[in-house]
XYZ file of C-alpha atoms in Angstrom:
299
model
C 87.870 103.719 107.027
C 88.137 106.124 104.078
C 86.381 109.443 103.735
C 83.716 108.061 101.424
C 82.665 105.579 104.120
C 82.169 108.135 106.889
C 78.401 108.398 107.638
C 78.667 111.904 109.096
C 80.645 113.106 106.134
C 78.158 111.692 103.643
C 75.408 113.570 105.489
C 77.284 116.893 105.281
C 78.218 116.353 101.653
C 74.609 115.591 100.735
C 73.453 118.722 102.516
C 76.162 120.686 100.748
C 74.907 119.525 97.376
C 71.386 120.593 98.342
C 72.654 124.000 99.478
C 74.417 124.475 96.169
C 71.323 123.538 94.214
C 68.794 125.423 96.317
C 70.753 128.591 96.875
C 69.158 129.038 100.320
C 68.713 127.158 103.586
C 65.224 128.168 104.741
C 63.576 125.023 103.408
C 66.188 122.903 105.167
C 65.394 124.616 108.463
C 61.706 123.884 107.946
C 62.610 120.266 107.308
C 64.075 120.054 110.806
C 67.815 120.234 109.985
C 69.605 121.694 113.019
C 71.676 124.903 112.832
C 75.079 123.213 113.327
C 74.438 120.883 110.401
C 73.400 123.837 108.264
C 76.616 125.686 109.100
C 78.702 122.630 108.274
C 76.818 122.121 105.018
C 77.290 125.774 104.120
C 81.018 125.514 104.675
C 81.185 122.368 102.560
C 79.136 123.987 99.801
C 81.500 126.961 99.725
C 84.505 124.646 99.433
C 82.851 122.557 96.736
C 82.129 125.601 94.625
C 85.690 126.971 94.748
C 87.753 126.761 91.588
C 91.007 126.488 93.561
C 92.124 124.684 96.691
C 93.084 126.565 99.818
C 96.792 126.499 100.782
C 96.056 123.880 103.454
C 94.166 121.688 100.979
C 96.845 122.087 98.329
C 99.467 121.085 100.906
C 97.517 117.923 101.704
C 97.103 117.085 98.019
C 100.820 117.699 97.463
C 101.777 115.371 100.289
C 99.561 112.603 98.955
C 100.969 113.061 95.443
C 104.571 113.086 96.644
C 103.877 109.911 98.613
C 102.731 108.199 95.417
C 105.952 109.165 93.633
C 108.191 108.127 96.517
C 106.197 104.933 96.961
C 107.296 103.850 93.492
C 110.977 104.483 94.270
C 112.723 106.053 97.277
C 114.953 109.095 97.313
C 118.641 108.579 96.587
C 120.365 108.273 99.955
C 123.153 110.748 99.228
C 123.224 114.164 100.924
C 125.582 115.731 98.368
C 123.363 114.816 95.412
C 120.194 115.991 97.144
C 121.787 119.257 98.328
C 123.065 120.065 94.847
C 119.666 119.546 93.211
C 117.905 121.550 95.943
C 120.308 124.461 95.488
C 119.902 124.455 91.712
C 116.135 124.079 92.016
C 115.975 126.899 94.552
C 117.861 129.229 92.203
C 115.438 128.477 89.393
C 112.368 128.764 91.629
C 113.403 132.279 92.651
C 113.027 133.343 89.021
C 109.273 132.690 89.159
C 108.515 135.579 91.507
C 106.510 133.222 93.728
C 107.537 133.562 97.373
C 104.524 131.698 98.734
C 105.621 128.213 97.672
C 107.678 125.962 99.926
C 109.878 124.353 97.276
C 111.299 120.868 97.846
C 113.475 119.080 95.301
C 114.616 115.490 95.291
C 116.335 112.805 93.239
C 114.425 109.511 93.088
C 116.405 106.280 92.960
C 115.069 105.038 89.643
C 116.956 104.281 86.448
C 113.992 105.441 84.365
C 114.494 108.827 82.722
C 111.784 111.137 83.990
C 110.839 114.138 86.111
C 107.713 114.883 88.122
C 106.127 117.627 90.150
C 103.323 117.736 92.686
C 101.169 120.535 94.120
C 102.652 122.655 96.894
C 106.203 122.803 95.553
C 107.403 119.208 95.185
C 109.764 118.584 92.241
C 111.481 115.243 91.627
C 113.879 114.007 88.977
C 115.054 110.437 88.607
C 118.595 109.229 89.006
C 118.303 108.030 85.416
C 117.584 111.538 84.153
C 120.410 113.073 86.194
C 122.973 110.768 84.648
C 121.482 111.124 81.137
C 121.521 114.908 80.652
C 124.836 116.254 79.390
C 125.301 119.539 81.232
C 123.917 121.786 83.945
C 121.888 123.919 81.530
C 119.996 120.809 80.402
C 119.262 119.830 84.006
C 118.203 123.411 84.767
C 115.824 123.309 81.802
C 114.144 120.126 83.069
C 113.830 121.415 86.641
C 112.464 124.748 85.384
C 109.876 122.884 83.301
C 108.621 121.051 86.399
C 108.703 124.266 88.440
C 106.423 125.827 85.823
C 103.914 122.995 86.313
C 103.724 123.861 90.019
C 103.479 127.616 89.441
C 100.626 127.172 86.962
C 98.962 124.496 89.150
C 98.805 122.092 86.220
C 98.832 118.957 88.377
C 96.171 120.260 90.748
C 93.877 121.271 87.878
C 94.452 117.909 86.157
C 93.549 116.053 89.332
C 90.320 118.020 89.630
C 89.434 117.077 86.054
C 90.223 113.406 86.611
C 88.579 113.169 90.044
C 85.626 110.879 89.331
C 85.311 109.737 92.953
C 84.850 113.105 94.651
C 88.063 112.720 96.639
C 89.031 116.380 96.257
C 85.526 117.486 97.156
C 85.731 115.259 100.205
C 89.003 116.897 101.137
C 87.504 120.362 100.844
C 84.600 119.343 103.026
C 86.839 117.815 105.645
C 89.008 120.922 105.730
C 85.954 123.142 106.132
C 84.555 121.094 109.003
C 87.800 120.354 110.846
C 89.807 123.552 110.553
C 93.118 123.145 112.349
C 92.803 119.354 112.541
C 95.093 117.177 110.470
C 93.117 115.069 108.037
C 95.926 113.506 106.015
C 95.270 109.994 107.292
C 91.553 110.286 106.647
C 91.967 111.453 103.058
C 95.083 109.512 102.109
C 93.488 106.634 100.176
C 91.072 108.547 97.890
C 93.662 111.261 97.269
C 96.277 108.663 96.427
C 93.955 107.125 93.860
C 93.362 110.484 92.164
C 97.089 111.242 92.111
C 97.912 107.780 90.767
C 95.412 108.168 87.929
C 96.779 111.584 87.056
C 100.431 110.449 86.926
C 99.479 107.357 84.923
C 97.664 109.340 82.237
C 99.826 112.482 82.233
C 98.975 116.128 81.697
C 97.287 117.777 78.738
C 99.501 118.741 75.807
C 98.746 122.404 76.409
C 100.105 122.145 79.955
C 103.329 120.575 78.733
C 103.796 123.209 76.052
C 103.205 126.015 78.560
C 105.672 124.479 81.024
C 108.263 124.212 78.240
C 107.892 127.912 77.409
C 108.025 129.048 81.027
C 110.850 126.625 81.803
C 113.010 128.234 79.161
C 112.215 131.674 80.595
C 113.043 130.663 84.181
C 116.305 128.960 83.178
C 117.354 131.968 81.101
C 116.570 134.359 83.956
C 118.800 132.239 86.189
C 121.662 132.726 83.743
C 121.540 129.361 81.971
C 121.758 128.599 78.288
C 118.167 128.991 77.036
C 118.655 126.046 74.699
C 119.268 123.560 77.509
C 115.681 122.294 77.558
C 115.416 122.066 73.737
C 118.590 119.947 73.768
C 116.974 117.591 76.272
C 113.872 117.326 74.076
C 116.087 116.562 71.107
C 117.781 113.869 73.205
C 114.366 112.426 74.036
C 113.526 112.353 70.325
C 116.558 110.167 69.615
C 115.749 107.784 72.465
C 112.218 106.761 71.498
C 111.813 103.076 72.319
C 115.011 102.953 74.362
C 115.149 101.206 77.720
C 114.321 103.548 80.597
C 112.366 106.047 78.499
C 109.101 104.107 78.253
C 107.202 105.911 81.021
C 108.330 109.300 79.739
C 106.923 108.681 76.271
C 103.684 107.213 77.613
C 102.758 110.338 79.600
C 104.185 113.220 77.535
C 103.535 114.666 74.069
C 106.108 113.613 71.501
C 109.411 115.493 71.814
C 109.115 116.483 68.168
C 105.817 118.245 68.861
C 107.265 119.946 71.941
C 110.301 121.115 69.979
C 108.062 122.495 67.238
C 105.989 124.441 69.766
C 109.101 125.777 71.505
C 110.585 126.850 68.190
C 107.463 128.909 67.484
C 107.711 130.570 70.884
C 111.471 131.119 71.011
C 112.480 131.847 67.430
C 115.704 133.835 67.685
C 114.513 135.945 70.627
C 116.906 134.316 73.102
C 119.940 133.929 70.848
C 121.628 136.949 72.448
C 121.520 135.226 75.851
C 123.267 132.086 74.613
C 126.773 133.532 74.334
C 126.880 134.903 77.894
C 124.972 132.111 79.611
C 126.102 129.163 81.739
C 126.097 125.772 80.073
C 127.926 123.585 82.535
C 129.788 123.415 85.828
C 132.331 121.182 87.504
C 129.844 120.581 90.323
C 127.258 119.198 87.893
C 129.701 116.772 86.313
C 130.771 115.514 89.731
C 127.177 114.983 90.806
C 126.265 113.360 87.501
C 129.152 110.910 87.817
C 128.220 110.184 91.420
C 124.593 109.511 90.437
C 125.882 107.018 87.885
C 127.416 104.983 90.701
C 124.315 104.904 92.907
C 122.961 101.315 93.042
C 119.293 100.640 92.439
C 117.210 100.128 95.596
C 116.862 96.589 96.916
C 113.574 94.886 96.126
């Protein structure tokens, strides 16, 4: 049974809506609503009115979102590939100044060329992307772009905007009423639907442009060629309509638009970093070649 079908939850959520509208609880007491129900409704109302999720709620949303991504294709079963990407991702994540995020990076066994992130520090790239980028600076630029989405909570905010079923409100209410109790099974289905809708439609253009700008900054701070991400965008521009790139182009602004926005932001400000930055490594080329030999998952 999903959250929306729980009679007790519907009662608390209805009370919460009344609390939000009324601004007080005295009339509810006069109507015979008991004190425990009022406290629960008050907690739900507080959660419903918050602009941001609590860490526990964000963790639950992140898990549901990551499950959607891994449900489409599993992780590559290769420890060396996964360790390499986690080490590179960790280096880039440290440039954000955020020490409160539990970062987790993974390579999905899909030949499509794409990258994804989810709330609470999940970042995934596809096997197809890993074997398509040319050097480590390009991979760093893509990972840094996805890291920026997490730091700025773009996916979480997008899910709130696209949540027409109240799944995130339901999650907040459940968390308020059952503090310390795991509710992932209870909220899995409605959360999965919200996440699926968000990944199918993609983020706003403004979010993508902001992640591009911050991605360049994070990669440069880590010592990588600042033009790694622009080179990837230029590669995308040449691959429009190519096999494996379809999903990427359906959920992102055009690479030409992203390049134009990055050019406005970067100008020649980062040119001095280019000469003394890292563009490639032997480790990257080994991992890239290894990813090219990974078979697609069995259907």
